[in-house]
Tab-separated table of C-alpha atoms in Angstrom:
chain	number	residue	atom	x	y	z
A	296	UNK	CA	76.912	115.286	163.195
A	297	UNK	CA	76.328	111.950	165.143
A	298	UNK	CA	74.629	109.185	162.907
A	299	UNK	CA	74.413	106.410	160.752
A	300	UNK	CA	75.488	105.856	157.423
A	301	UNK	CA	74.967	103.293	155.037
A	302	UNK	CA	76.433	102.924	151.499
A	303	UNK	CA	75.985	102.147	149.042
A	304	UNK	CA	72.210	103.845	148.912
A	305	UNK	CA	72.114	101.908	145.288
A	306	UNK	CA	73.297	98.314	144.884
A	307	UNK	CA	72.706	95.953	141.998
A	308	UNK	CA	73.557	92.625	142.169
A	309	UNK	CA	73.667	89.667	139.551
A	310	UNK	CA	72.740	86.417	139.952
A	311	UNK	CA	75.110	84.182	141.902
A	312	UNK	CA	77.300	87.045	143.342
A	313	UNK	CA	77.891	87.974	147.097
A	314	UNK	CA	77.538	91.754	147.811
A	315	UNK	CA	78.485	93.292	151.392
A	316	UNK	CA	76.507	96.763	152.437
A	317	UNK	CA	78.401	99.292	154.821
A	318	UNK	CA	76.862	100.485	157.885
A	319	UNK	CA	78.589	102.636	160.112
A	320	UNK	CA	77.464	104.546	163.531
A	321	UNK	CA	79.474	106.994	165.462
A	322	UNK	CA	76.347	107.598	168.177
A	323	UNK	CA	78.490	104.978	170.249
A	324	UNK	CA	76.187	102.764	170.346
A	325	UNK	CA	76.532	99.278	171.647
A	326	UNK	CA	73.521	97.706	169.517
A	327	UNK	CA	73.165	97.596	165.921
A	328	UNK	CA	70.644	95.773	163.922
A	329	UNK	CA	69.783	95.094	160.145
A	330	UNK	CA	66.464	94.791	158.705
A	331	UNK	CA	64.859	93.747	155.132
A	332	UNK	CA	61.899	96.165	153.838
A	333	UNK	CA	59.727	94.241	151.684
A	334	UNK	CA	56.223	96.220	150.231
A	335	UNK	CA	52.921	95.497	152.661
A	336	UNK	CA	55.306	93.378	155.150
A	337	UNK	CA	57.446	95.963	157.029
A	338	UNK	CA	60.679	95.675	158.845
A	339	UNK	CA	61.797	91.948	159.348
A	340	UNK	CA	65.023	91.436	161.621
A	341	UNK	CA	67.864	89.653	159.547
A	342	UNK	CA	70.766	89.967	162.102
A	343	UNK	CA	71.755	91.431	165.317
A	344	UNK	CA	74.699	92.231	167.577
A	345	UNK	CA	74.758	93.793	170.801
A	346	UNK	CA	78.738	93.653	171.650
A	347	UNK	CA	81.853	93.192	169.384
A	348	UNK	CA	82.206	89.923	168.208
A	349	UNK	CA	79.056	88.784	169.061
A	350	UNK	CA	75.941	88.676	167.045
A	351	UNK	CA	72.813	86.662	166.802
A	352	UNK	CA	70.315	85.386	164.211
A	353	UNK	CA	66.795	87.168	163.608
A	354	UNK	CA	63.808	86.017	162.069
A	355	UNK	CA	65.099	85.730	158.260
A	356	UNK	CA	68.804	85.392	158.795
A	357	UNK	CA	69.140	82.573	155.763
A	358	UNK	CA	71.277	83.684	153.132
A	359	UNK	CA	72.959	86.331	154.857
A	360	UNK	CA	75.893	87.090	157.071
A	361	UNK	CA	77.128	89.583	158.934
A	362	UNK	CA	80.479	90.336	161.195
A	363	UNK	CA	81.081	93.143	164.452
A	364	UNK	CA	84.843	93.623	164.670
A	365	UNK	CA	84.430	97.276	165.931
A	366	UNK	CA	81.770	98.735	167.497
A	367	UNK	CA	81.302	101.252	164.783
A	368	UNK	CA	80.389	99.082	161.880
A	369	UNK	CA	78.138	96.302	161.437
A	370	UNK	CA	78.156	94.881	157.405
A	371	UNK	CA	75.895	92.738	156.037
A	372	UNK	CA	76.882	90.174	153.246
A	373	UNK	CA	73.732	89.206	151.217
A	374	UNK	CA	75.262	85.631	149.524
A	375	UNK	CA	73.932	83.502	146.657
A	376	UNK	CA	72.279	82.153	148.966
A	377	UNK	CA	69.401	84.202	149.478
A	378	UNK	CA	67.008	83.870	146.906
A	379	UNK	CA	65.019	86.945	146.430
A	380	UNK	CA	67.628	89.066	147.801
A	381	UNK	CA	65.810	92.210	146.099
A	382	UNK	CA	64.632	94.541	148.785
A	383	UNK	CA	65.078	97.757	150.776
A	384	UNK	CA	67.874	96.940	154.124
A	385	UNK	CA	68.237	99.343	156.546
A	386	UNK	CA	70.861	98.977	159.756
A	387	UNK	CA	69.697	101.011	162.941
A	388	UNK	CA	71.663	101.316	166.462
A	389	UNK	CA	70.445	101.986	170.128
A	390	UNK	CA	72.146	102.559	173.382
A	391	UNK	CA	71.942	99.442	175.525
A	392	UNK	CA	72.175	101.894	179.267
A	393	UNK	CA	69.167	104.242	179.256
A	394	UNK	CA	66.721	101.221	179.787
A	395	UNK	CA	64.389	99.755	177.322
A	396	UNK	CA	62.184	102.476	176.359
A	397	UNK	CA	65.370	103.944	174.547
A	398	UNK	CA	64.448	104.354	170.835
A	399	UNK	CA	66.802	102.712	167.912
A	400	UNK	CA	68.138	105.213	165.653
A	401	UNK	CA	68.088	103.954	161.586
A	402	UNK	CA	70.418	104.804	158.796
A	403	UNK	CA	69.072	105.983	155.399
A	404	UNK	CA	69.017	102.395	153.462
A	405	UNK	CA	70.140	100.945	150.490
A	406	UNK	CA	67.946	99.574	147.898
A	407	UNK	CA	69.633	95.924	146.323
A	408	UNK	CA	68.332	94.702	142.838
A	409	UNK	CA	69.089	91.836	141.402
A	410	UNK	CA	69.667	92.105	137.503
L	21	UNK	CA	56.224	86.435	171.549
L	22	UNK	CA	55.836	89.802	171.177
L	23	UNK	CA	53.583	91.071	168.475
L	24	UNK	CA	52.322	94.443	166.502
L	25	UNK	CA	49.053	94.733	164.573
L	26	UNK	CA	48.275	97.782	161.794
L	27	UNK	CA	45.311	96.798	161.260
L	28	UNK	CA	44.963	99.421	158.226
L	29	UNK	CA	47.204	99.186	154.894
L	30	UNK	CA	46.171	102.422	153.834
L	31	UNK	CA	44.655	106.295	155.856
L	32	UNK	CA	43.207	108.887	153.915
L	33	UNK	CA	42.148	111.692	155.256
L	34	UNK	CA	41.846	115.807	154.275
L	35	UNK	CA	43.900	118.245	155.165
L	36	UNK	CA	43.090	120.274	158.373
L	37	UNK	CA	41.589	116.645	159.766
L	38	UNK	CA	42.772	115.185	162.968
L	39	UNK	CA	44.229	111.730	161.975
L	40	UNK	CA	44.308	108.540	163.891
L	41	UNK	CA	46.415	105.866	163.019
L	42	UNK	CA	45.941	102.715	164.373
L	43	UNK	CA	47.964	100.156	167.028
L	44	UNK	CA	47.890	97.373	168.622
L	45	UNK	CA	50.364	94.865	170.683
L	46	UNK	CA	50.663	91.991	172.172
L	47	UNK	CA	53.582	91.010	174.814
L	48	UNK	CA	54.060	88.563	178.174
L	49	UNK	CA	55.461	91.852	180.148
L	50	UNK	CA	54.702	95.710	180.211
L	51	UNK	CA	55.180	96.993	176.443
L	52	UNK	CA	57.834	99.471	175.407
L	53	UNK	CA	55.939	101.193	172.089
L	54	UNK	CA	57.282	103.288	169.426
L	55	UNK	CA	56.178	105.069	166.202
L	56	UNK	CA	58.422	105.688	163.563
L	57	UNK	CA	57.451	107.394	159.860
L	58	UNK	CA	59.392	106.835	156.522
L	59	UNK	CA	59.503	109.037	153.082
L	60	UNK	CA	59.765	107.370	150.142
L	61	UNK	CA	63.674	105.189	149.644
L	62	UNK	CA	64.370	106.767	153.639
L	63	UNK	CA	65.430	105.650	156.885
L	64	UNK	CA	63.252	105.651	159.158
L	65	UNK	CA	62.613	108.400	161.993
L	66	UNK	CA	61.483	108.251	165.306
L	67	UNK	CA	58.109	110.597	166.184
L	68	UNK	CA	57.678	109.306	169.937
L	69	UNK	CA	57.440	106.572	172.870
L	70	UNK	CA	55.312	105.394	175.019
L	71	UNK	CA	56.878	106.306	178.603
L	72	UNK	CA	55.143	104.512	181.624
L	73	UNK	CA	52.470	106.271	183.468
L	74	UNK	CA	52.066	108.625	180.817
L	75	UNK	CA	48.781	107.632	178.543
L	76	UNK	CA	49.150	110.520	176.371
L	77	UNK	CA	52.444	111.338	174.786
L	78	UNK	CA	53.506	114.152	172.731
L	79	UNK	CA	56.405	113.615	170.219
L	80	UNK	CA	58.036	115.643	166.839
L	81	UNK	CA	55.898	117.439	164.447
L	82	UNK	CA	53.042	117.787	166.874
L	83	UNK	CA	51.960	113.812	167.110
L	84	UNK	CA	51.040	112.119	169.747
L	85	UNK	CA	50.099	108.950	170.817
L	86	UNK	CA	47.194	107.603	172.841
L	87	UNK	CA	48.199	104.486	175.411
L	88	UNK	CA	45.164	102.320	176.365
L	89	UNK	CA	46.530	99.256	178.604
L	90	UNK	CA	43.483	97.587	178.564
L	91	UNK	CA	42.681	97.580	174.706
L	92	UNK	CA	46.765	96.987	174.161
L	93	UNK	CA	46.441	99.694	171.756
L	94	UNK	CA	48.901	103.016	171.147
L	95	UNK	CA	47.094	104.838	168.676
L	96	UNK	CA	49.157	107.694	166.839
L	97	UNK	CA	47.192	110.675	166.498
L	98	UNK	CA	47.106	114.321	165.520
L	99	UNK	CA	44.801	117.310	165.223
L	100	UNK	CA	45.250	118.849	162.271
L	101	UNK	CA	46.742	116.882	159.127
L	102	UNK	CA	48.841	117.960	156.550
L	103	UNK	CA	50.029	117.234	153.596
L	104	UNK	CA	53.611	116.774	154.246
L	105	UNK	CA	52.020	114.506	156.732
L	106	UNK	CA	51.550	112.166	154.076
L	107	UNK	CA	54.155	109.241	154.561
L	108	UNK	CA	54.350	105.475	155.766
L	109	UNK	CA	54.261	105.108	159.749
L	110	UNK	CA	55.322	102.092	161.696
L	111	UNK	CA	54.520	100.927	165.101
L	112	UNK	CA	56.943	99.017	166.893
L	113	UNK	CA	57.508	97.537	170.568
L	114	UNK	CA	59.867	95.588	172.967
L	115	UNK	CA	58.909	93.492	175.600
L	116	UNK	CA	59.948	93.538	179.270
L	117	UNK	CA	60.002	89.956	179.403
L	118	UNK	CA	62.611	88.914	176.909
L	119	UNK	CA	65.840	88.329	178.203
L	120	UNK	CA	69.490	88.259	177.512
L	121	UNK	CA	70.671	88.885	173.564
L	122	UNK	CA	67.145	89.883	171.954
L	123	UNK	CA	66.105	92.047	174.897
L	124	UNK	CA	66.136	95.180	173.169
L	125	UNK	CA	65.269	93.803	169.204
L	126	UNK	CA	62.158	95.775	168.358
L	127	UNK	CA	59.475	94.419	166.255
L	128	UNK	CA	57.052	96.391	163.722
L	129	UNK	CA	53.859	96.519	162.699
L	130	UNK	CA	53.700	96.088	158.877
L	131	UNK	CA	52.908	100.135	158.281
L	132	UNK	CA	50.258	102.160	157.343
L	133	UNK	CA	50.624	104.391	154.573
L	134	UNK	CA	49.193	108.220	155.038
L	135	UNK	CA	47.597	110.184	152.785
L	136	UNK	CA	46.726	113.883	153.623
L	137	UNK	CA	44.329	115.200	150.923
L	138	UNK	CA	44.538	118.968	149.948
């Protein structure tokens, strides 16, 4: 079955550590984005890349990172950076050649704590 | 800069209702509008879109959406609730008139949550 899948679903994190979360599509699809769920403030764009090797900033892209060296995957390194790093991330994909009203397809998220 | 308003945190309504649950937008070009609902620690999954010329549309699970241009609204809405209904919904939409890289970045409402009362 086509889709995307993102691992870990469960991720804890200590203080002062990098972690990297998997997302991989096999839909094909050239665009893949990653989001932060937060309670009461929906989905905020952290990063997003719309051909290999190419990706661009979104609205809270401090203290994260990201890399596109196939068009399958799309990870997402939360650093030490990021200072409330604890929230829901989920990665979603669309198709970039039915037009714009094409709908972006999400993966099933992972939840990061920091302990 | 293209916008989304839920103007309601929170829908309760009893089972066998219709439901509405509330939209609005703002963009510089003609609006591309989506609703998406999540369960609890879930992706989220895609219910229907707004497709031009078309001010009623019908998506999964028998929602569908009401497009008023001239309020900039796209109302999800369905007949008869029920209680599986009962889940967090987001609006979302891309406008026409953003160009290059972040053409096709869509950006949400902040969700209303559902609940469908036996």
């Amino acid at each position: 079955d086509g889709g995307i899948t993102q691992s870990p679903k469960y991720l804890f994190r200590k203080e002062g550590q990098n972690v990297t979360l998997s997302c991989e599509q096999n839909l094909n699809h050239d665009a893949m984005y990653w989001y932060r769920q937060d309670p009461g403030q929906g989905l905020r764009l952290i990063y997003y890349s719309q051909i290999v090797n190419d990706f661009q900033k979104g609205d809270i892209a401090e203290g994260y990172s990201v890399s596109r060296e196939k068009k399958e995957s799309f990870p997402l390194t939360v650093t030490s950076a990021q200072k409330n790093p604890t929230a829901f991330y989920l990665c979603a994909s669309t198709r970039l050649d039915l037009g714009m009203n094409t709908e972006a397809f999400f993966g099933q998220g992972t939840r990061l704590t920091v302990v | 800069a293209q916008s989304v308003a839920q103007p309601e945190d929170q829908v309760n309504v009893a089972e066998g209702n219709p439901l509405t649950v509330k939209c609005t937008y703002s963009v510089s070009g003609n609006p591309y509008l989506f609703w998406y609902v999540q369960y609890p620690n879930r992706g989220l999954q895609f219910l229907l879109k707004y497709i031009t010329g078309d001010n009623l549309v019908k998506g999964s699970y028998g929602f569908e959406a009401e497009f008023n241009k001239s309020q900039t609204s796209f109302h999800l809405k369905k007949p008869s609730a029920l209680v599986s209904d009962s889940a967090l919904y987001f609006c979302a939409v891309r406008d026409e008139r953003i160009l290059g890289a972040g053409s096709y970045q869509l950006t949400f409402g902040k969700g209303t949550k559902l609940s469908v009362i036996p």
